[in-house]
PDB file of C-alpha atoms in Angstrom:
ATOM      1  CA  MET A   1      22.973 -16.764  21.226  1.00  0.00           C
ATOM      2  CA  LYS A   2      24.559 -15.177  18.182  1.00  0.00           C
ATOM      3  CA  LYS A   3      27.927 -13.521  18.647  1.00  0.00           C
ATOM      4  CA  LEU A   4      27.770  -9.748  18.424  1.00  0.00           C
ATOM      5  CA  ASN A   5      29.881  -7.917  15.854  1.00  0.00           C
ATOM      6  CA  ALA A   6      31.779  -4.860  17.089  1.00  0.00           C
ATOM      7  CA  ILE A   7      33.649  -2.336  14.958  1.00  0.00           C
ATOM      8  CA  ILE A   8      36.429  -0.368  16.641  1.00  0.00           C
ATOM      9  CA  ILE A   9      37.898   2.532  14.708  1.00  0.00           C
ATOM     10  CA  GLY A  10      41.350   3.046  16.186  1.00  0.00           C
ATOM     11  CA  GLY A  11      41.653  -0.244  18.050  1.00  0.00           C
ATOM     12  CA  THR A  12      45.314  -1.227  17.987  1.00  0.00           C
ATOM     13  CA  LYS A  13      46.870   0.793  20.810  1.00  0.00           C
ATOM     14  CA  GLY A  14      46.075   2.515  24.083  1.00  0.00           C
ATOM     15  CA  ILE A  15      42.382   2.781  24.910  1.00  0.00           C
ATOM     16  CA  GLY A  16      41.404   1.245  21.571  1.00  0.00           C
ATOM     17  CA  LEU A  17      43.472  -1.870  22.140  1.00  0.00           C
ATOM     18  CA  ALA A  18      42.018  -2.292  25.628  1.00  0.00           C
ATOM     19  CA  ILE A  19      38.512  -2.095  24.101  1.00  0.00           C
ATOM     20  CA  THR A  20      39.468  -4.624  21.431  1.00  0.00           C
ATOM     21  CA  GLU A  21      40.767  -7.109  23.990  1.00  0.00           C
ATOM     22  CA  ASN A  22      37.750  -6.585  26.263  1.00  0.00           C
ATOM     23  CA  PHE A  23      35.313  -7.331  23.456  1.00  0.00           C
ATOM     24  CA  LEU A  24      37.250 -10.429  22.415  1.00  0.00           C
ATOM     25  CA  LYS A  25      37.176 -11.736  25.980  1.00  0.00           C
ATOM     26  CA  GLU A  26      33.422 -11.109  25.964  1.00  0.00           C
ATOM     27  CA  ASN A  27      33.130 -13.479  22.988  1.00  0.00           C
ATOM     28  CA  LYS A  28      32.339 -10.784  20.441  1.00  0.00           C
ATOM     29  CA  ILE A  29      33.546 -10.771  16.852  1.00  0.00           C
ATOM     30  CA  VAL A  30      35.753  -7.702  16.583  1.00  0.00           C
ATOM     31  CA  HIS A  31      36.500  -5.703  13.434  1.00  0.00           C
ATOM     32  CA  VAL A  32      39.465  -3.396  14.019  1.00  0.00           C
ATOM     33  CA  ILE A  33      40.085  -0.436  11.727  1.00  0.00           C
ATOM     34  CA  SER A  34      43.429   1.344  11.927  1.00  0.00           C
ATOM     35  CA  ARG A  35      45.522   3.611   9.761  1.00  0.00           C
ATOM     36  CA  ASN A  36      48.810   1.861  10.528  1.00  0.00           C
ATOM     37  CA  ARG A  37      49.242  -1.899  10.680  1.00  0.00           C
ATOM     38  CA  ASN A  38      50.848  -3.723  13.588  1.00  0.00           C
ATOM     39  CA  LEU A  39      51.567  -7.211  12.273  1.00  0.00           C
ATOM     40  CA  LYS A  40      52.944  -8.463  15.574  1.00  0.00           C
ATOM     41  CA  LEU A  41      49.744  -7.489  17.366  1.00  0.00           C
ATOM     42  CA  GLU A  42      47.555  -8.858  14.576  1.00  0.00           C
ATOM     43  CA  ASN A  43      49.302 -12.218  14.649  1.00  0.00           C
ATOM     44  CA  ARG A  44      49.050 -12.430  18.436  1.00  0.00           C
ATOM     45  CA  LEU A  45      45.325 -11.713  18.515  1.00  0.00           C
ATOM     46  CA  ARG A  46      44.565 -13.986  15.560  1.00  0.00           C
ATOM     47  CA  LYS A  47      46.430 -16.808  17.250  1.00  0.00           C
ATOM     48  CA  GLN A  48      44.635 -16.221  20.546  1.00  0.00           C
ATOM     49  CA  PHE A  49      41.121 -15.566  19.218  1.00  0.00           C
ATOM     50  CA  ALA A  50      41.101 -17.446  15.906  1.00  0.00           C
ATOM     51  CA  ASN A  51      38.056 -16.455  13.808  1.00  0.00           C
ATOM     52  CA  SER A  52      36.833 -13.694  16.118  1.00  0.00           C
ATOM     53  CA  ILE A  53      39.153 -10.903  14.961  1.00  0.00           C
ATOM     54  CA  PHE A  54      39.442  -9.057  11.641  1.00  0.00           C
ATOM     55  CA  PHE A  55      41.756  -6.177  10.745  1.00  0.00           C
ATOM     56  CA  TYR A  56      41.191  -3.459   8.133  1.00  0.00           C
ATOM     57  CA  ASN A  57      43.706  -0.847   7.104  1.00  0.00           C
ATOM     58  CA  CYS A  58      42.432   2.625   6.183  1.00  0.00           C
ATOM     59  CA  ASP A  59      42.430   6.294   7.120  1.00  0.00           C
ATOM     60  CA  ALA A  60      39.148   7.058   8.907  1.00  0.00           C
ATOM     61  CA  THR A  61      39.427  10.737   7.966  1.00  0.00           C
ATOM     62  CA  ASN A  62      39.153   9.828   4.270  1.00  0.00           C
ATOM     63  CA  LEU A  63      35.468   9.137   3.602  1.00  0.00           C
ATOM     64  CA  GLU A  64      36.032   7.481   0.220  1.00  0.00           C
ATOM     65  CA  GLU A  65      38.784   5.190   1.524  1.00  0.00           C
ATOM     66  CA  PHE A  66      36.772   4.411   4.656  1.00  0.00           C
ATOM     67  CA  SER A  67      33.658   3.589   2.628  1.00  0.00           C
ATOM     68  CA  LEU A  68      35.495   0.965   0.590  1.00  0.00           C
ATOM     69  CA  ILE A  69      35.988  -1.352   3.557  1.00  0.00           C
ATOM     70  CA  ARG A  70      32.299  -1.375   4.543  1.00  0.00           C
ATOM     71  CA  ASN A  71      31.472  -4.272   2.219  1.00  0.00           C
ATOM     72  CA  ASN A  72      34.386  -6.309   3.564  1.00  0.00           C
ATOM     73  CA  ILE A  73      33.127  -5.820   7.108  1.00  0.00           C
ATOM     74  CA  LEU A  74      29.569  -6.743   6.124  1.00  0.00           C
ATOM     75  CA  ASP A  75      30.870  -9.912   4.458  1.00  0.00           C
ATOM     76  CA  ASN A  76      32.832 -10.889   7.564  1.00  0.00           C
ATOM     77  CA  SER A  77      29.907 -10.123   9.893  1.00  0.00           C
ATOM     78  CA  ASN A  78      27.137 -11.769   7.852  1.00  0.00           C
ATOM     79  CA  GLY A  79      25.647  -8.320   7.408  1.00  0.00           C
ATOM     80  CA  ASN A  80      25.243  -7.708  11.140  1.00  0.00           C
ATOM     81  CA  ILE A  81      26.885  -4.748  12.871  1.00  0.00           C
ATOM     82  CA  ASP A  82      25.889  -4.467  16.513  1.00  0.00           C
ATOM     83  CA  ILE A  83      28.440  -2.131  18.113  1.00  0.00           C
ATOM     84  CA  ILE A  84      30.531   0.766  16.828  1.00  0.00           C
ATOM     85  CA  VAL A  85      33.245   2.497  18.837  1.00  0.00           C
ATOM     86  CA  SER A  86      34.880   5.553  17.270  1.00  0.00           C
ATOM     87  CA  ASN A  87      38.235   6.062  18.975  1.00  0.00           C
ATOM     88  CA  VAL A  88      40.401   8.227  16.739  1.00  0.00           C
ATOM     89  CA  GLY A  89      42.027  11.352  18.140  1.00  0.00           C
ATOM     90  CA  ASN A  90      45.143  13.446  18.458  1.00  0.00           C
ATOM     91  CA  GLY A  91      45.625  16.303  20.921  1.00  0.00           C
ATOM     92  CA  SER A  92      48.806  17.738  19.445  1.00  0.00           C
ATOM     93  CA  GLY A  93      49.068  21.356  18.379  1.00  0.00           C
ATOM     94  CA  SER A  94      50.234  24.757  19.515  1.00  0.00           C
ATOM     95  CA  LEU A  95      48.686  26.336  22.590  1.00  0.00           C
ATOM     96  CA  GLY A  96      48.499  29.896  21.357  1.00  0.00           C
ATOM     97  CA  LEU A  97      45.432  31.984  20.587  1.00  0.00           C
ATOM     98  CA  ASN A  98      45.805  31.865  16.805  1.00  0.00           C
ATOM     99  CA  GLN A  99      46.627  28.416  15.470  1.00  0.00           C
ATOM    100  CA  ASP A 100      47.384  28.335  11.778  1.00  0.00           C
ATOM    101  CA  ASN A 101      44.954  26.816   9.288  1.00  0.00           C
ATOM    102  CA  ASN A 102      47.008  23.660   8.798  1.00  0.00           C
ATOM    103  CA  GLU A 103      46.788  22.832  12.497  1.00  0.00           C
ATOM    104  CA  TRP A 104      43.054  23.570  12.581  1.00  0.00           C
ATOM    105  CA  ASN A 105      42.343  21.472   9.517  1.00  0.00           C
ATOM    106  CA  TYR A 106      44.433  18.554  10.773  1.00  0.00           C
ATOM    107  CA  SER A 107      42.871  18.607  14.234  1.00  0.00           C
ATOM    108  CA  TRP A 108      39.348  18.849  12.853  1.00  0.00           C
ATOM    109  CA  SER A 109      39.979  16.029  10.399  1.00  0.00           C
ATOM    110  CA  VAL A 110      41.453  13.617  12.946  1.00  0.00           C
ATOM    111  CA  ASN A 111      39.209  14.415  15.885  1.00  0.00           C
ATOM    112  CA  PHE A 112      35.866  15.177  14.248  1.00  0.00           C
ATOM    113  CA  ASP A 113      35.810  13.877  10.664  1.00  0.00           C
ATOM    114  CA  SER A 114      36.867  10.397  11.801  1.00  0.00           C
ATOM    115  CA  ALA A 115      33.860  10.285  14.155  1.00  0.00           C
ATOM    116  CA  TYR A 116      31.472  11.758  11.588  1.00  0.00           C
ATOM    117  CA  ASN A 117      32.626   9.293   8.931  1.00  0.00           C
ATOM    118  CA  SER A 118      32.165   6.356  11.314  1.00  0.00           C
ATOM    119  CA  TYR A 119      28.551   7.364  11.815  1.00  0.00           C
ATOM    120  CA  LYS A 120      27.856   8.285   8.184  1.00  0.00           C
ATOM    121  CA  ILE A 121      29.139   5.015   6.742  1.00  0.00           C
ATOM    122  CA  PHE A 122      27.554   2.559   9.155  1.00  0.00           C
ATOM    123  CA  ILE A 123      24.417   4.257  10.528  1.00  0.00           C
ATOM    124  CA  GLU A 124      21.938   2.415   8.274  1.00  0.00           C
ATOM    125  CA  ASP A 125      23.605  -0.919   9.077  1.00  0.00           C
ATOM    126  CA  ILE A 126      23.455  -0.412  12.827  1.00  0.00           C
ATOM    127  CA  ILE A 127      19.847   0.801  12.690  1.00  0.00           C
ATOM    128  CA  GLU A 128      19.057  -2.611  11.195  1.00  0.00           C
ATOM    129  CA  THR A 129      20.379  -4.370  14.278  1.00  0.00           C
ATOM    130  CA  LYS A 130      19.241  -1.723  16.810  1.00  0.00           C
ATOM    131  CA  GLY A 131      22.825  -1.522  18.006  1.00  0.00           C
ATOM    132  CA  VAL A 132      25.035   0.841  19.981  1.00  0.00           C
ATOM    133  CA  ILE A 133      27.421   3.626  18.950  1.00  0.00           C
ATOM    134  CA  THR A 134      29.966   5.109  21.339  1.00  0.00           C
ATOM    135  CA  PHE A 135      32.221   8.030  20.476  1.00  0.00           C
ATOM    136  CA  ILE A 136      35.418   8.735  22.417  1.00  0.00           C
ATOM    137  CA  SER A 137      35.718  12.456  23.089  1.00  0.00           C
ATOM    138  CA  SER A 138      37.748  14.118  25.869  1.00  0.00           C
ATOM    139  CA  ILE A 139      37.248  16.261  28.954  1.00  0.00           C
ATOM    140  CA  ALA A 140      38.991  18.935  26.863  1.00  0.00           C
ATOM    141  CA  GLY A 141      35.754  19.031  24.867  1.00  0.00           C
ATOM    142  CA  ILE A 142      33.779  19.889  27.997  1.00  0.00           C
ATOM    143  CA  GLU A 143      35.790  22.750  29.479  1.00  0.00           C
ATOM    144  CA  ASP A 144      39.036  24.594  28.847  1.00  0.00           C
ATOM    145  CA  LEU A 145      41.929  22.648  30.327  1.00  0.00           C
ATOM    146  CA  GLY A 146      44.757  24.270  28.383  1.00  0.00           C
ATOM    147  CA  ALA A 147      44.652  21.889  25.407  1.00  0.00           C
ATOM    148  CA  PRO A 148      45.003  23.274  21.860  1.00  0.00           C
ATOM    149  CA  ILE A 149      41.850  25.214  20.995  1.00  0.00           C
ATOM    150  CA  SER A 150      41.357  23.217  17.787  1.00  0.00           C
ATOM    151  CA  TYR A 151      41.398  19.945  19.739  1.00  0.00           C
ATOM    152  CA  SER A 152      38.912  21.200  22.334  1.00  0.00           C
ATOM    153  CA  VAL A 153      36.533  22.498  19.673  1.00  0.00           C
ATOM    154  CA  ALA A 154      36.675  19.273  17.651  1.00  0.00           C
ATOM    155  CA  LYS A 155      36.100  17.051  20.698  1.00  0.00           C
ATOM    156  CA  SER A 156      33.238  19.281  21.836  1.00  0.00           C
ATOM    157  CA  SER A 157      31.706  18.854  18.396  1.00  0.00           C
ATOM    158  CA  VAL A 158      31.905  15.070  18.745  1.00  0.00           C
ATOM    159  CA  ILE A 159      29.766  15.329  21.889  1.00  0.00           C
ATOM    160  CA  SER A 160      27.258  17.514  20.040  1.00  0.00           C
ATOM    161  CA  LEU A 161      27.212  15.069  17.111  1.00  0.00           C
ATOM    162  CA  SER A 162      26.494  12.171  19.444  1.00  0.00           C
ATOM    163  CA  LYS A 163      23.614  13.956  21.166  1.00  0.00           C
ATOM    164  CA  SER A 164      22.106  15.051  17.852  1.00  0.00           C
ATOM    165  CA  ILE A 165      22.251  11.540  16.400  1.00  0.00           C
ATOM    166  CA  SER A 166      20.741  10.018  19.551  1.00  0.00           C
ATOM    167  CA  LYS A 167      17.657  12.249  19.221  1.00  0.00           C
ATOM    168  CA  ARG A 168      17.129  11.333  15.593  1.00  0.00           C
ATOM    169  CA  VAL A 169      17.575   7.565  15.824  1.00  0.00           C
ATOM    170  CA  GLY A 170      15.389   7.374  18.934  1.00  0.00           C
ATOM    171  CA  ALA A 171      14.761   3.835  20.129  1.00  0.00           C
ATOM    172  CA  ASN A 172      16.557   2.250  17.181  1.00  0.00           C
ATOM    173  CA  VAL A 173      20.166   2.901  18.254  1.00  0.00           C
ATOM    174  CA  ARG A 174      21.722   3.976  21.537  1.00  0.00           C
ATOM    175  CA  VAL A 175      24.354   6.682  20.995  1.00  0.00           C
ATOM    176  CA  ASN A 176      26.691   7.931  23.731  1.00  0.00           C
ATOM    177  CA  THR A 177      30.019   9.662  24.238  1.00  0.00           C
ATOM    178  CA  VAL A 178      32.775   8.867  26.700  1.00  0.00           C
ATOM    179  CA  ALA A 179      35.064  11.726  27.750  1.00  0.00           C
ATOM    180  CA  PRO A 180      38.288  10.414  29.287  1.00  0.00           C
ATOM    181  CA  GLY A 181      40.644  12.541  31.316  1.00  0.00           C
ATOM    182  CA  ASN A 182      44.371  11.890  31.604  1.00  0.00           C
ATOM    183  CA  ILE A 183      44.914   8.267  30.592  1.00  0.00           C
ATOM    184  CA  ILE A 184      48.453   6.909  30.700  1.00  0.00           C
ATOM    185  CA  THR A 185      49.734   4.366  28.192  1.00  0.00           C
ATOM    186  CA  LYS A 186      53.188   2.957  27.623  1.00  0.00           C
ATOM    187  CA  ASP A 187      55.238   5.403  25.544  1.00  0.00           C
ATOM    188  CA  GLY A 188      52.208   7.691  25.254  1.00  0.00           C
ATOM    189  CA  THR A 189      52.189  11.441  25.845  1.00  0.00           C
ATOM    190  CA  TRP A 190      51.742  11.257  29.617  1.00  0.00           C
ATOM    191  CA  ASP A 191      54.254   8.439  29.971  1.00  0.00           C
ATOM    192  CA  LEU A 192      56.876  10.528  28.171  1.00  0.00           C
ATOM    193  CA  LYS A 193      56.046  13.612  30.246  1.00  0.00           C
ATOM    194  CA  MET A 194      56.287  11.534  33.419  1.00  0.00           C
ATOM    195  CA  GLN A 195      59.712  10.257  32.401  1.00  0.00           C
ATOM    196  CA  LYS A 196      60.887  13.782  31.580  1.00  0.00           C
ATOM    197  CA  ASN A 197      59.600  15.580  34.676  1.00  0.00           C
ATOM    198  CA  PRO A 198      57.979  13.274  37.254  1.00  0.00           C
ATOM    199  CA  THR A 199      57.934  15.945  39.978  1.00  0.00           C
ATOM    200  CA  LYS A 200      55.890  18.357  37.845  1.00  0.00           C
ATOM    201  CA  ILE A 201      53.448  15.677  36.694  1.00  0.00           C
ATOM    202  CA  LYS A 202      52.902  14.281  40.194  1.00  0.00           C
ATOM    203  CA  LYS A 203      52.218  17.821  41.408  1.00  0.00           C
ATOM    204  CA  MET A 204      49.638  18.270  38.647  1.00  0.00           C
ATOM    205  CA  LEU A 205      47.895  15.049  39.643  1.00  0.00           C
ATOM    206  CA  ARG A 206      47.813  16.046  43.319  1.00  0.00           C
ATOM    207  CA  GLU A 207      46.412  19.497  42.619  1.00  0.00           C
ATOM    208  CA  LYS A 208      43.983  18.826  39.742  1.00  0.00           C
ATOM    209  CA  VAL A 209      42.815  15.206  40.018  1.00  0.00           C
ATOM    210  CA  PRO A 210      40.983  14.244  43.241  1.00  0.00           C
ATOM    211  CA  LEU A 211      41.954  10.576  42.812  1.00  0.00           C
ATOM    212  CA  ARG A 212      45.570  11.741  42.406  1.00  0.00           C
ATOM    213  CA  ARG A 213      46.532   9.379  39.616  1.00  0.00           C
ATOM    214  CA  PHE A 214      46.261   8.750  35.893  1.00  0.00           C
ATOM    215  CA  GLY A 215      43.486   6.661  34.467  1.00  0.00           C
ATOM    216  CA  LYS A 216      44.204   3.333  32.786  1.00  0.00           C
ATOM    217  CA  PRO A 217      43.065   2.269  29.307  1.00  0.00           C
ATOM    218  CA  GLN A 218      41.416  -0.771  30.861  1.00  0.00           C
ATOM    219  CA  GLU A 219      39.205   1.463  33.007  1.00  0.00           C
ATOM    220  CA  VAL A 220      37.900   3.271  29.923  1.00  0.00           C
ATOM    221  CA  ALA A 221      37.460  -0.047  28.109  1.00  0.00           C
ATOM    222  CA  ASP A 222      35.373  -1.391  30.989  1.00  0.00           C
ATOM    223  CA  LEU A 223      33.079   1.633  30.707  1.00  0.00           C
ATOM    224  CA  ILE A 224      32.733   1.048  26.958  1.00  0.00           C
ATOM    225  CA  SER A 225      31.849  -2.598  27.598  1.00  0.00           C
ATOM    226  CA  PHE A 226      29.133  -1.493  30.013  1.00  0.00           C
ATOM    227  CA  LEU A 227      27.670   1.078  27.608  1.00  0.00           C
ATOM    228  CA  SER A 228      27.699  -1.514  24.816  1.00  0.00           C
ATOM    229  CA  SER A 229      25.752  -4.032  26.894  1.00  0.00           C
ATOM    230  CA  ASP A 230      22.112  -4.475  27.870  1.00  0.00           C
ATOM    231  CA  LYS A 231      23.042  -3.282  31.358  1.00  0.00           C
ATOM    232  CA  ALA A 232      23.068   0.229  29.886  1.00  0.00           C
ATOM    233  CA  LYS A 233      19.920  -0.096  27.796  1.00  0.00           C
ATOM    234  CA  PHE A 234      18.356   3.051  29.330  1.00  0.00           C
ATOM    235  CA  ILE A 235      21.411   5.190  28.562  1.00  0.00           C
ATOM    236  CA  THR A 236      21.504   7.189  25.341  1.00  0.00           C
ATOM    237  CA  GLY A 237      22.453  10.742  24.419  1.00  0.00           C
ATOM    238  CA  ALA A 238      24.813  10.839  27.400  1.00  0.00           C
ATOM    239  CA  CYS A 239      28.369  12.089  27.718  1.00  0.00           C
ATOM    240  CA  ILE A 240      30.008  10.114  30.493  1.00  0.00           C
ATOM    241  CA  VAL A 241      33.169  11.533  32.038  1.00  0.00           C
ATOM    242  CA  ILE A 242      35.913   9.237  33.324  1.00  0.00           C
ATOM    243  CA  ASP A 243      38.637  11.487  34.677  1.00  0.00           C
ATOM    244  CA  GLY A 244      39.274  10.792  38.378  1.00  0.00           C
ATOM    245  CA  GLY A 245      37.180  13.824  39.335  1.00  0.00           C
ATOM    246  CA  GLN A 246      39.192  16.436  37.457  1.00  0.00           C
ATOM    247  CA  THR A 247      36.108  18.135  35.985  1.00  0.00           C
ATOM    248  CA  ASN A 248      33.804  17.688  38.972  1.00  0.00           C
ATOM    249  CA  LYS A 249      32.593  21.273  39.150  1.00  0.00           C
ATOM    250  CA  LEU A 250      28.832  21.782  39.142  1.00  0.00           C
ATOM    251  CA  ASN A 251      27.762  24.193  36.423  1.00  0.00           C
ATOM    252  CA  ILE A 252      24.491  26.008  37.210  1.00  0.00           C
TER     253      ILE A 252
END
């Protein structure tokens, strides 16, 4: 069987890194796109997985810059792109009613444009292989959880984008969204908050998350692996929540 080629946009830390390592362990050829390089990580993965890992440095919010690496990826994949995971996001920003334009533009660019560009650049290639696209959104894009309004709106738009694409590509490409809840990573936002005020954070988990804990990047990566496999071949146009039950209300 031929090895599948997977592109991960934002695959060098947190959830993205867990997805990268999962795919490598599954014997896929992985093409990792990131804005900032991590030479230590690159060297470790190249040493461990030899010719199965490629790294590309660009800003996914810049369509022209992003487009330039497409040919390099096609060369390294023999023209076959089977899986795309768009995993760029940033939930920073003020929590007030009226965010300034700079915050709105930044949030929209990072959280929506990066996803839109991932689809725009590679959609014809992945139609050729009848592959799979998965966007990483957030539960903040499903209901108001107190996140910056700009972030919630952008992540909600990613879900809408995914559903719209899935209708138009039909049986040619499966397109889904994953909406994680509170995922903890070393030195990430929740890790820093936990270090600063563990009592407050533990209280939040007890009161708002039925499973009473943070999620792990590996748990999200395992869901992505499932959605990218033939085991999920009847799933498309879905937004799958992985949040420990935090958003388990039934909306009628």
